[in-house]
Short mmCIF file of C-alpha atoms and ligand atoms in Angstrom, two decimals:
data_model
loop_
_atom_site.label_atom_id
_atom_site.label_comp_id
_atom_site.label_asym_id
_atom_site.label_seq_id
_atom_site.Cartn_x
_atom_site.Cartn_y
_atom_site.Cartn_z
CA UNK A 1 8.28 32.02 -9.78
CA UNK A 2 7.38 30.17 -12.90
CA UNK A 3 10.56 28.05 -14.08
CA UNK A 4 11.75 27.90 -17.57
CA UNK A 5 13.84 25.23 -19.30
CA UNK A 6 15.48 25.08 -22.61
CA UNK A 7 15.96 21.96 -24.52
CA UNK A 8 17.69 23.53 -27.62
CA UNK A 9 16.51 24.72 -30.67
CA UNK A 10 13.16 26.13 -30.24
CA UNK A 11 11.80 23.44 -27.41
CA UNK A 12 10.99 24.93 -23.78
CA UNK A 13 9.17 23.76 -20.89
CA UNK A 14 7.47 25.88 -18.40
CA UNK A 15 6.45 24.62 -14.77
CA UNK A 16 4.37 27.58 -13.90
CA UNK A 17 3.88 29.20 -10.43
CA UNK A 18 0.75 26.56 -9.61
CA UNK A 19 2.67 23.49 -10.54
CA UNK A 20 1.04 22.92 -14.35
CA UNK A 21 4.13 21.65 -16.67
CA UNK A 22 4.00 23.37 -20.30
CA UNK A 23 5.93 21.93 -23.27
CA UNK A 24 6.29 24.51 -26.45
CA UNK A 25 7.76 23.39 -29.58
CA UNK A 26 8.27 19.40 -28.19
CA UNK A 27 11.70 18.38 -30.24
CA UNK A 28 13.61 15.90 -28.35
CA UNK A 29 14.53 12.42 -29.87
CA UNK A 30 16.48 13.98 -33.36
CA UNK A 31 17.24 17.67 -31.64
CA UNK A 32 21.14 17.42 -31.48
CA UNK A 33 21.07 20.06 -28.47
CA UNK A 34 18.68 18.76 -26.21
CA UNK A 35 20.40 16.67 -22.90
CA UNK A 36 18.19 14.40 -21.69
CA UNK A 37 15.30 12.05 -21.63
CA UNK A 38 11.94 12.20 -23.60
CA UNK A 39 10.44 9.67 -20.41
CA UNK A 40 11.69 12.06 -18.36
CA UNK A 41 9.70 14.92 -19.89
CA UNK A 42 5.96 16.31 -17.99
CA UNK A 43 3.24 17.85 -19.77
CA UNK A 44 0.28 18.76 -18.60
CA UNK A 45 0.18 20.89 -22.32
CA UNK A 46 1.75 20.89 -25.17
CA UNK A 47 2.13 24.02 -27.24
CA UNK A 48 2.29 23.82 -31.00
CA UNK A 49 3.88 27.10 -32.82
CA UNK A 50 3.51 25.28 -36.15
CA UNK A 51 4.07 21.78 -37.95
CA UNK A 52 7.40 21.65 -38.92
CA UNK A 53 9.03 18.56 -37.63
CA UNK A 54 11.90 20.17 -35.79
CA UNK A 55 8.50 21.65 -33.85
CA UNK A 56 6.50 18.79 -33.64
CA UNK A 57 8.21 15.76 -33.99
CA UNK A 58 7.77 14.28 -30.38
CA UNK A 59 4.09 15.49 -29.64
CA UNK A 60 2.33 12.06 -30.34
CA UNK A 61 4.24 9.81 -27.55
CA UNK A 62 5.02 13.32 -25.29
CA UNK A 63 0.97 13.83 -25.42
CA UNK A 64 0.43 10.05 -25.54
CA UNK A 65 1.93 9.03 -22.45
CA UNK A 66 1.30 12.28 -20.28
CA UNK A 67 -2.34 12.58 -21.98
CA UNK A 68 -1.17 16.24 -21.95
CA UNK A 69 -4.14 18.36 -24.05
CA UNK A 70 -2.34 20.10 -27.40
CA UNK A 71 -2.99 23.78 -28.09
CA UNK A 72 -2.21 24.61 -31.19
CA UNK A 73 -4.01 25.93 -34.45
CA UNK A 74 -7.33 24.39 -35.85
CA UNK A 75 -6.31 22.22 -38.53
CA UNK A 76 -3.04 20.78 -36.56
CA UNK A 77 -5.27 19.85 -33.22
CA UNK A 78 -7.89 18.22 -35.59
CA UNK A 79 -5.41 16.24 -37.03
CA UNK A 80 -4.02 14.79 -33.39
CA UNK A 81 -7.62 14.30 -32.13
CA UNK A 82 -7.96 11.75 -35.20
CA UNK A 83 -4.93 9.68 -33.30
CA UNK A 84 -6.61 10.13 -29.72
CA UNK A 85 -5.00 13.04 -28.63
CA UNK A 86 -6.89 15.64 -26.55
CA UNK A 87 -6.26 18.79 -27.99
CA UNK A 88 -7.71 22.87 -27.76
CA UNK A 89 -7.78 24.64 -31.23
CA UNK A 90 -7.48 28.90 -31.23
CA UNK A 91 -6.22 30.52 -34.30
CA UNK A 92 -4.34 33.60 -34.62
CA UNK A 93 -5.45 36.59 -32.80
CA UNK A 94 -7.65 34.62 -30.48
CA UNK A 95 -7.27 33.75 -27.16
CA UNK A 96 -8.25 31.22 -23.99
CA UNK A 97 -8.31 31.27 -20.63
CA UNK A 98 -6.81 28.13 -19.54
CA UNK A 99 -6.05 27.07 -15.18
CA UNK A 100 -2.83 28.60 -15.88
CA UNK A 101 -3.10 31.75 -17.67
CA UNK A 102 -4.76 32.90 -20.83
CA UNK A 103 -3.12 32.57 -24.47
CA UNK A 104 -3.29 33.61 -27.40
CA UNK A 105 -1.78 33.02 -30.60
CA UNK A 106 0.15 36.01 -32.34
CA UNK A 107 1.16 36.19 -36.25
CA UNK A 108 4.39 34.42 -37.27
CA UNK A 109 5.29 34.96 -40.88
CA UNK A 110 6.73 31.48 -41.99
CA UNK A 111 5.60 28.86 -44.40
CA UNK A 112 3.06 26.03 -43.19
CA UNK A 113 3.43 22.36 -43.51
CA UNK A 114 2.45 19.53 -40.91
CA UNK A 115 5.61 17.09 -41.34
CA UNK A 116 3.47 14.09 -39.21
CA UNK A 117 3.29 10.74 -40.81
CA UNK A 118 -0.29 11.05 -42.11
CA UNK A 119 -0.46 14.56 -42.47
CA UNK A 120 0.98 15.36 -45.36
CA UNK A 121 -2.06 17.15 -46.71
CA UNK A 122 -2.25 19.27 -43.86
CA UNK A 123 -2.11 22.71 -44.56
CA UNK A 124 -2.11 25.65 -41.63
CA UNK A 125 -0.34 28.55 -40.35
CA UNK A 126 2.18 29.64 -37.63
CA UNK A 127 2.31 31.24 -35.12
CA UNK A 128 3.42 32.58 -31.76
CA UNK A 129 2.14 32.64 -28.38
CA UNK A 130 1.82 35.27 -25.84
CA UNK A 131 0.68 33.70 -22.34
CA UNK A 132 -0.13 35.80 -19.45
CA UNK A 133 0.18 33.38 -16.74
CA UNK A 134 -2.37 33.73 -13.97
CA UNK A 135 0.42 34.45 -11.24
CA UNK A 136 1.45 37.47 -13.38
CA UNK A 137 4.52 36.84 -16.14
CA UNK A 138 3.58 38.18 -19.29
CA UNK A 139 5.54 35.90 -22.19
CA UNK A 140 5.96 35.31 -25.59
CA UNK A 141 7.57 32.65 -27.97
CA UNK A 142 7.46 34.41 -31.27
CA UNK A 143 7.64 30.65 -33.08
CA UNK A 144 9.66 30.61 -36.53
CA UNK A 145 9.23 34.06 -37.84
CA UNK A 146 10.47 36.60 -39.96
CA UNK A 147 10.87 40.34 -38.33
CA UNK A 148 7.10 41.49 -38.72
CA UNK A 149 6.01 45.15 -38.02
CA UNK A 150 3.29 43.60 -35.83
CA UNK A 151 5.50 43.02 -32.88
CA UNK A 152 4.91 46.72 -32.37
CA UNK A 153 1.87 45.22 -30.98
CA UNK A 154 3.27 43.73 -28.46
CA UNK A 155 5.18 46.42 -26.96
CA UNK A 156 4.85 46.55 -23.66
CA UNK A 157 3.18 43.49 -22.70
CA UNK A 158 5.82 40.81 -22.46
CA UNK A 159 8.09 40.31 -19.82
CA UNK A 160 10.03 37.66 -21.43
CA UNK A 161 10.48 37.03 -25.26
CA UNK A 162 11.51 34.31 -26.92
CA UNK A 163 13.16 35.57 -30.38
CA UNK A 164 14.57 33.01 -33.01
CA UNK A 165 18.08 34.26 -34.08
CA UNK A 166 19.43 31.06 -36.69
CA UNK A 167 19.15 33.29 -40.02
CA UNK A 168 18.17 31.51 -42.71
CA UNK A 169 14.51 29.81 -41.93
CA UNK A 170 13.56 32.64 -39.13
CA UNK A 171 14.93 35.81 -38.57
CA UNK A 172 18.69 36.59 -37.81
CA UNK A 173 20.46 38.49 -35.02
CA UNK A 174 19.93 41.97 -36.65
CA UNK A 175 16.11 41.73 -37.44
CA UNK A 176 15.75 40.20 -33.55
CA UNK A 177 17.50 43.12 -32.34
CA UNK A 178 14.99 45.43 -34.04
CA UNK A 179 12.22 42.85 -32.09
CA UNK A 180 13.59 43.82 -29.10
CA UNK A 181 13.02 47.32 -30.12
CA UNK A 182 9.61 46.57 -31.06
CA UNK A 183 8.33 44.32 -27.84
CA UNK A 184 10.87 46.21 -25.68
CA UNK A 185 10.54 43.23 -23.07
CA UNK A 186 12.87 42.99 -19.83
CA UNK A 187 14.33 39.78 -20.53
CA UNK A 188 15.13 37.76 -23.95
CA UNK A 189 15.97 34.12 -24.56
CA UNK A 190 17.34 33.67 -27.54
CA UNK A 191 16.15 30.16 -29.83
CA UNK A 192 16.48 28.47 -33.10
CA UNK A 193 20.06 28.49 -33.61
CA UNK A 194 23.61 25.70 -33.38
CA UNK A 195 20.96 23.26 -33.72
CA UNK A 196 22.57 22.37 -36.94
CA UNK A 197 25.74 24.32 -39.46
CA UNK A 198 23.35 26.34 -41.06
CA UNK A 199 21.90 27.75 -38.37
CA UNK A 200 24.88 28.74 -36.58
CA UNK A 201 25.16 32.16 -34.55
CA UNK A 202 26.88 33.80 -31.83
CA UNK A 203 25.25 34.32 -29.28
CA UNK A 204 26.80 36.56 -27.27
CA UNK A 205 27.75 38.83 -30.13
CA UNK A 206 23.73 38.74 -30.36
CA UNK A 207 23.08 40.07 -26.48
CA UNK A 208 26.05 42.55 -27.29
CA UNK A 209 24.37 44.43 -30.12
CA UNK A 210 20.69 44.33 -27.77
CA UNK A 211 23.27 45.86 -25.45
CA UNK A 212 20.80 48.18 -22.81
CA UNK A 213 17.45 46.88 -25.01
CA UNK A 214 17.17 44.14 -22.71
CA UNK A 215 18.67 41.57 -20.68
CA UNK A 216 19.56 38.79 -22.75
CA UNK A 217 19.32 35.18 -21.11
CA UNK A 218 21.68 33.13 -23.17
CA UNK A 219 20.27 30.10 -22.34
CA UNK A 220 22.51 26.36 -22.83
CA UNK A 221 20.57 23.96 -23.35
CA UNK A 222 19.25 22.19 -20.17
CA UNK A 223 19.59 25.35 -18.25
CA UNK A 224 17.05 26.83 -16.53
CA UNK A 225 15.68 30.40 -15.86
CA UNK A 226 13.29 31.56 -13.22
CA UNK A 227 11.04 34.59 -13.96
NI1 NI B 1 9.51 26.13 -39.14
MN1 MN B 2 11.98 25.68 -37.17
#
């Protein structure tokens, strides 16, 4: 069993079946949510969805002192390779086999931006990732997105989703319920929302309307979920 562990907002890490530790989305030091230590935190690899800072804000001292390799798109890894940081560039629609599984990045419609000290002429897109780990889960952490017809795509291979429901910056409760409908995965963990007021959601009002879609993991933050 891989184990998975929120840290609020949009921030998860992954110790997979073999042992390898996976951060996606590292936001620790300024996210209100998360309970815990950044020293405390392993990575073997970071994942990068995109470069907003409530994405990205902790990957230079996370990657830094675990010399964890970043995967993330093009123009982001370049950028941390010019501080030292090892890092493996895809874009979207591409994939890589990695020790742990292969993954690729999937489209996220959201706005770009790479909110680094330094790279503030960075330009790139979002994304998602869908990872089918080498013992046999089949996830997906759509990123910051709006509902997109693509997810159609995905129907059918993803075990367990990872759907931002805030409103606002990403899609809201209704448009993630129609997700579900389009990935129709078994399990959903629902992100990228009470991180701040404007955000705010209900959570359980959220897995109520997915009602037999799905079971919904309403993850706190800290908690962990084995799949
Ligand atoms: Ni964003
Ligand atoms: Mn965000």
């Amino acid at each position: 069993m891989a184990k998975l562990t929120y840290h609020g907002h949009s921030t998860f890490s992954i110790v997979t079946d073999d042992g390898t530790n996976l951060v996606i989305d590292p936001f620790f030091t300024d996210n209100p949510l998360f309970v815990g230590s950044l020293d405390a935190i392993e990575a073997d690899f970071i994942l990068l969805t995109h470069g907003h800072f409530d994405h990205i804000a902790d990957v230079v001292p996370l990657a830094k002192r675990t010399g964890a390799t970043v995967i993330a798109a093009f123009e982001i890894v370049s950028f941390l390779e010019g501080l030292g940081i090892p890092g493996s560039a895809q874009n979207i629609g591409g994939g890589v086999t990695y020790p742990f599984g292969y993954v690729k990045m999937t489209a996220a419609l959201h706005t770009g931006g790479v909110q680094l000290p330094g790279a503030e002429s960075v330009t790139t897109t979002p994304a998602g990732f869908l990872i089918n780990f080498t013992s046999g889960q089949r996830f997906h952490h759509a990123g910051d997105t709006a509902l997109l017809t693509d997810m159609q795509l995905l129907k059918g291979k993803v075990d367990l989703a990872i759907l931002p429901i805030g409103d606002r910056y990403t899609m809201g409760p209704e448009d993630a319920v129609t997700a579900v409908d389009f990935i129709a995965p078994k399990v959903v963990v629902p992100c990228h929302y009470n991180t701040w007021p404007p955000i705010e959601q209900d959570a359980g009002a959220f897995k109520a309307a997915v009602g037999a879609r799905a079971h919904v993991e309403v993850m706190a933050p800290g908690a962990t979920y084995e799949f």
